[in-house]
Amino acid sequence: MVRGSLMHASRLGAGTAAVIAVLGLSGCAFNPLSTFTTPTIDQIEYETVTPTVSDDALVTPGTLTVALDTSDAPQAMQGADGELTGYAVDAARALASRMGLKVAFVDASSAGSALGDKKADIFIGEINSTDGDVSSLGTCLYDAASVFGKTSDGGSLSVSTDTLNTSTLGIQMSSASQEALAKQSITANQKTYSNINECFEALESGEVDYVICDSTAGGYLARLMSEISYVGALEAPSTLGVAGLSSNDELCRAVSDALDGITVDGTLEAVHCVWYGTMPYDLTTKTVSGVNLQSSGSASSGSESSDSNNETAPSEDKSSSQEDTITDDDINKLNS
């Protein structure tokens, strides 16, 4: 997990205009690329989006109330100004904007607790189960133990399991990434560190050849370091999903359609670029050559990296819940 604040946005590609509209003008749309000169305030045209759901289908009229785990950084976290920020937060804003709604957030560790008590309309996070009245409405993020490497020009890298076996790997001690290496029978020399910031500092200085860590934590840090980039996934990715109450058919259909819309038009990928840099949205498009990507199931992958939704997890598994933890001091030091 990572705690910190967004330093800057990288190039957003096809979804740039959509992201700017979502983050700056919720419920309205303005295309800044529609003119070659900066418009005056009077020249800005706002497009009112008609709500796609009735107020009866919402916890709060005119507002999409989104539940998420506010400790799951960088997907959701408190910014330096006390405001909620993160990838899942911006993805939620994009969904609400597409649906013509305002957005509000509540903290929740699971879909069942938030939706069952009618605290929220949808939940964004790890969907452990869709039994009962909780339905999965789609995926908005992929995550996996991954490899990050360094190049002099910051270009794309490609490695195999054989390459890793003859390299020195930086890894956080007692982490799920160590388990991922073991599952791939990678027995390379490992240098362990107390957090991912130290791993990346070791990679930058040449102390290690590659860093193995959670992809979202690594992507979040690598976007600030010009010579470090994502290399590939070491396992089948788990997913961050969107869930709603099955009984609320009107809302589920509207959210599912909006999620499809922001995925197809590039908005979601553009938001992903802001938070995770050049790391691909779909991690299955770039994996380490030679790895066995047999699916271990999203729930099991997720449970290895977080115990927030499993209070009865055995103590021996809880070491991996600290995977990729970065303290405020660490992130401030990195960004200074």
Short mmCIF file of C-alpha atoms in Angstrom, two decimals, residues 112 129-136 244-247:
data_model
loop_
_atom_site.label_atom_id
_atom_site.label_comp_id
_atom_site.label_asym_id
_atom_site.label_seq_id
_atom_site.Cartn_x
_atom_site.Cartn_y
_atom_site.Cartn_z
CA GLY A 112 -21.54 -6.43 1.78
CA SER A 129 -18.04 -12.63 -3.08
CA THR A 130 -21.07 -12.00 -5.27
CA ASP A 131 -23.29 -14.33 -3.29
CA GLY A 132 -26.65 -13.14 -2.02
CA ASP A 133 -27.66 -9.65 -3.07
CA VAL A 134 -24.27 -8.33 -4.24
CA SER A 135 -23.56 -8.29 -7.97
CA SER A 136 -20.29 -7.59 -9.74
CA GLY A 244 -23.98 -3.07 -6.56
CA LEU A 245 -27.13 -4.55 -5.03
CA SER A 246 -28.71 -7.11 -7.35
CA SER A 247 -32.15 -5.98 -6.23
#
